[in-house]
Coordinates of C-alpha atoms in Angstrom, one line a residue:
Chain M
Q1 CA 0.1 0.5 0.0
K2 CA 2.0 3.0 -1.3
E3 CA 1.5 5.9 1.3
V4 CA 1.9 9.6 1.1
E5 CA 1.8 11.7 4.6
Q6 CA 1.2 15.5 4.6
N7 CA 0.6 17.5 7.9
S8 CA -2.8 18.1 7.9
G9 CA -2.6 21.6 9.2
P10 CA -4.1 24.0 9.3
L11 CA -0.4 25.7 8.5
S12 CA -1.3 29.6 9.3
V13 CA 1.1 32.2 8.3
P14 CA 0.8 36.3 7.9
E15 CA 0.8 37.6 4.4
G16 CA 4.5 38.0 3.2
A17 CA 6.0 35.1 5.0
I18 CA 7.4 32.0 3.6
A19 CA 4.8 28.5 3.5
S20 CA 6.5 25.7 3.9
L21 CA 4.5 22.2 3.1
N22 CA 6.2 18.8 3.9
C23 CA 5.5 15.5 2.3
T24 CA 7.1 12.1 2.7
Y25 CA 5.9 9.1 0.5
S26 CA 6.7 5.5 0.6
D27 CA 7.2 3.8 -3.2
R28 CA 10.9 4.1 -3.2
G29 CA 10.2 3.9 -7.2
S30 CA 8.4 6.9 -7.5
Q31 CA 10.1 9.4 -10.6
S32 CA 7.8 12.2 -10.6
F33 CA 6.3 14.2 -8.1
F34 CA 3.3 16.8 -8.2
W35 CA 1.8 19.4 -5.9
Y36 CA -1.9 20.4 -6.8
R37 CA -3.7 23.3 -5.2
Q38 CA -7.4 22.7 -4.3
Y39 CA -9.5 25.8 -3.3
S40 CA -12.4 24.9 -1.2
G41 CA -15.7 23.4 -3.7
K42 CA -13.0 23.3 -6.9
S43 CA -11.3 20.7 -8.3
P44 CA -7.1 20.4 -8.1
E45 CA -4.9 22.6 -9.9
L46 CA -1.2 21.8 -10.7
I47 CA 1.1 24.3 -9.1
M48 CA 4.3 22.7 -9.6
F49 CA 5.9 19.3 -10.5
I50 CA 9.6 17.8 -10.0
Y51 CA 11.4 15.0 -11.3
S52 CA 15.1 15.2 -9.8
N53 CA 16.6 15.8 -6.7
G54 CA 17.4 19.4 -5.4
D55 CA 15.6 22.6 -5.9
K56 CA 13.1 23.6 -8.9
E57 CA 11.6 27.4 -8.8
D58 CA 9.1 28.8 -10.5
G59 CA 7.8 32.5 -9.8
R60 CA 7.0 32.5 -6.0
F61 CA 7.0 28.4 -5.6
T62 CA 10.0 26.7 -5.0
A63 CA 9.7 22.7 -5.0
Q64 CA 12.3 20.2 -3.1
L65 CA 12.7 17.0 -3.9
N66 CA 15.2 14.3 -1.8
K67 CA 14.6 11.0 -3.2
A68 CA 17.1 9.3 -0.7
S69 CA 15.2 10.6 2.1
Q70 CA 11.5 10.3 0.2
Y71 CA 10.8 13.7 1.3
V72 CA 9.3 16.5 -0.9
S73 CA 8.5 19.8 -0.3
L74 CA 6.5 23.0 -1.5
L75 CA 8.1 26.6 -0.1
I76 CA 5.6 29.5 -0.9
R77 CA 7.9 32.9 -0.8
D78 CA 5.5 36.1 -0.2
S79 CA 2.5 34.8 0.7
Q80 CA -0.5 36.1 -0.1
P81 CA -3.8 35.6 1.1
S82 CA -5.1 33.8 -2.0
D83 CA -2.8 31.3 -1.4
S84 CA -4.8 29.8 1.1
A85 CA -6.2 26.4 -0.3
T86 CA -5.8 22.7 0.7
Y87 CA -2.1 21.5 -0.8
L88 CA -1.9 18.2 -2.6
C89 CA 1.7 16.1 -2.7
A90 CA 1.3 13.4 -5.8
P91 CA 4.1 11.2 -6.4
G92 CA 3.6 9.2 -9.5
G93 CA 3.8 5.2 -9.5
S94 CA 6.9 3.8 -10.1
G95 CA 7.9 1.3 -13.2
G96 CA 5.3 1.6 -16.0
S97 CA 2.6 3.3 -13.2
N98 CA 4.1 6.9 -13.4
Y99 CA 0.4 8.3 -14.7
K100 CA -1.1 6.7 -11.3
L101 CA -1.0 9.4 -8.7
T102 CA -1.3 8.7 -5.0
F103 CA -2.5 12.1 -3.3
G104 CA -1.9 12.7 0.3
K105 CA -4.7 13.6 2.5
G106 CA -3.4 17.5 2.0
T107 CA -2.4 20.7 4.1
L108 CA -4.9 23.6 4.8
L109 CA -2.9 26.7 4.3
T110 CA -4.1 29.8 5.6
V111 CA -2.3 33.0 5.0
N112 CA -3.8 36.0 7.5
P113 CA -3.8 39.7 6.0
Chain L
S1 CA -3.1 22.5 -21.3
A2 CA -6.2 20.8 -22.5
V3 CA -10.1 21.9 -21.7
I4 CA -11.7 19.2 -20.0
S5 CA -15.8 19.7 -19.6
Q6 CA -17.5 17.4 -17.1
K7 CA -21.1 16.7 -16.9
P8 CA -23.3 17.2 -14.8
S9 CA -21.6 19.5 -12.3
R10 CA -23.9 18.0 -9.8
D11 CA -26.8 15.9 -9.2
I12 CA -29.0 14.5 -6.3
C13 CA -30.1 11.2 -6.8
Q14 CA -32.2 8.7 -5.1
R15 CA -30.6 5.1 -3.2
G16 CA -30.5 2.4 -5.8
T17 CA -30.5 4.4 -9.1
S18 CA -27.3 4.9 -11.5
L19 CA -25.7 8.1 -12.6
T20 CA -23.5 8.5 -15.5
I21 CA -21.1 11.2 -15.5
Q22 CA -19.5 12.5 -19.0
C23 CA -15.9 13.6 -19.3
Q24 CA -15.5 15.5 -22.8
V25 CA -11.7 16.7 -23.7
D26 CA -11.1 19.4 -26.4
S27 CA -8.0 17.5 -27.6
Q28 CA -6.9 13.6 -28.0
V29 CA -5.2 12.6 -25.1
T30 CA -3.0 9.5 -24.4
M31 CA -4.5 8.9 -20.7
M32 CA -7.6 9.3 -18.9
F33 CA -8.6 8.6 -15.3
W34 CA -11.8 8.9 -12.7
Y35 CA -11.0 10.0 -9.1
R36 CA -13.3 9.7 -5.7
Q37 CA -13.1 12.4 -3.3
Q38 CA -14.9 11.6 -0.4
P39 CA -16.3 14.3 1.8
G40 CA -12.9 16.1 3.7
Q41 CA -10.6 13.5 1.8
S42 CA -8.2 13.3 -0.6
L43 CA -8.5 12.0 -4.1
T44 CA -8.4 8.6 -4.6
L45 CA -7.9 6.6 -8.1
I46 CA -10.7 4.8 -9.3
A47 CA -9.5 3.6 -12.5
T48 CA -7.9 4.4 -15.9
A49 CA -10.1 4.7 -18.9
N50 CA -8.6 2.8 -21.7
Q51 CA -9.6 3.8 -24.9
G52 CA -11.2 0.5 -27.1
S53 CA -10.9 -1.6 -24.2
E54 CA -12.0 -2.5 -20.5
A55 CA -11.1 0.0 -17.9
T56 CA -8.1 -0.8 -15.5
Y57 CA -9.9 -0.6 -11.9
E58 CA -7.7 0.0 -8.8
S59 CA -7.9 -2.3 -5.2
G60 CA -11.4 -2.0 -4.0
F61 CA -13.3 -0.7 -7.0
V62 CA -15.1 -3.4 -9.3
I63 CA -16.6 -2.7 -13.1
D64 CA -20.3 -3.8 -11.8
K65 CA -20.3 -1.0 -9.7
F66 CA -18.1 1.6 -11.5
P67 CA -18.8 1.0 -15.6
I68 CA -16.7 3.0 -17.5
S69 CA -16.7 3.5 -21.4
R70 CA -14.0 5.4 -23.7
P71 CA -14.9 5.2 -27.0
N72 CA -12.3 7.7 -28.4
L73 CA -9.3 9.5 -27.6
T74 CA -11.7 12.7 -26.3
F75 CA -14.4 10.9 -23.9
S76 CA -15.1 8.8 -21.1
T77 CA -18.1 8.2 -19.0
L78 CA -18.1 6.8 -15.7
T79 CA -21.3 5.3 -14.2
V80 CA -22.0 5.2 -10.4
S81 CA -24.6 1.9 -10.0
N82 CA -27.0 1.1 -7.4
M83 CA -25.9 3.8 -5.4
S84 CA -25.9 4.0 -1.7
P85 CA -25.8 7.3 0.6
E86 CA -22.1 5.9 0.8
D87 CA -21.2 7.2 -2.8
S88 CA -21.9 10.9 -2.2
S89 CA -18.8 12.4 -3.2
I90 CA -16.7 14.4 -6.0
Y91 CA -16.2 12.2 -9.0
L92 CA -13.4 13.9 -11.3
C93 CA -11.8 13.2 -14.5
S94 CA -8.2 13.6 -15.3
V95 CA -6.2 13.7 -18.8
V96 CA -2.8 13.6 -19.6
G97 CA -1.8 14.7 -22.9
G98 CA 0.7 15.6 -25.1
S99 CA 4.4 15.3 -23.7
G100 CA 5.2 14.5 -20.5
D101 CA 3.0 12.7 -17.5
I102 CA 1.5 16.2 -16.3
Q103 CA -1.9 15.3 -15.3
Y104 CA -5.1 18.1 -15.3
F105 CA -8.4 17.6 -13.6
G106 CA -11.8 18.5 -15.0
A107 CA -14.4 20.5 -12.7
G108 CA -15.8 17.4 -11.2
T109 CA -19.1 16.2 -10.3
R110 CA -20.7 16.6 -6.9
L111 CA -23.1 13.9 -6.3
S112 CA -25.5 13.6 -3.6
V113 CA -27.2 10.4 -2.6
L114 CA -30.3 10.2 -0.3

């Protein structure tokens, strides 16, 4: 049974601060890792994806991957109230199942004005 | 990214009935999936919709309960059969298209079973 663990939160940060979201996964064969943002009542929206160890930056978002530790994180710099949402970590499957995403339960982020 | 249309957006159904959910994509895609999101929970993969052949179901999901069709590369349906209140969830289709393995989601169908 593949497992994806995230702190459920809520994680509360002030506007302008850095929000740090963490995720660990059990499938050592996972090669692709995705972060989705889900606003209440809406469908998941892709924020970032990362395949290689290290950091990947896109605007205010940075994804960090450490396959040896089976750990992936998402940093949100200069957090805005509009970033308030649930963030879902989703590693892809291993081998030929890389398209099969296993979702964590998500971390609820609240950015306070 | 592809534009994904999912119908209906929501429905309220009676116990014992069935509902068919449609997923239409504006371009041909390689992979289509169906997920369930129960209240307050994360997403769980139901099955991979295979074009021209039977869907591939995940553990805990069976074809009799969730029959899936995919007649072409742009369209799929999920039927929730013989519904019970436990089937009240959001059902989402997702697609992978073009290069890479990026997965995009439709807006979802919010189902309530009375």
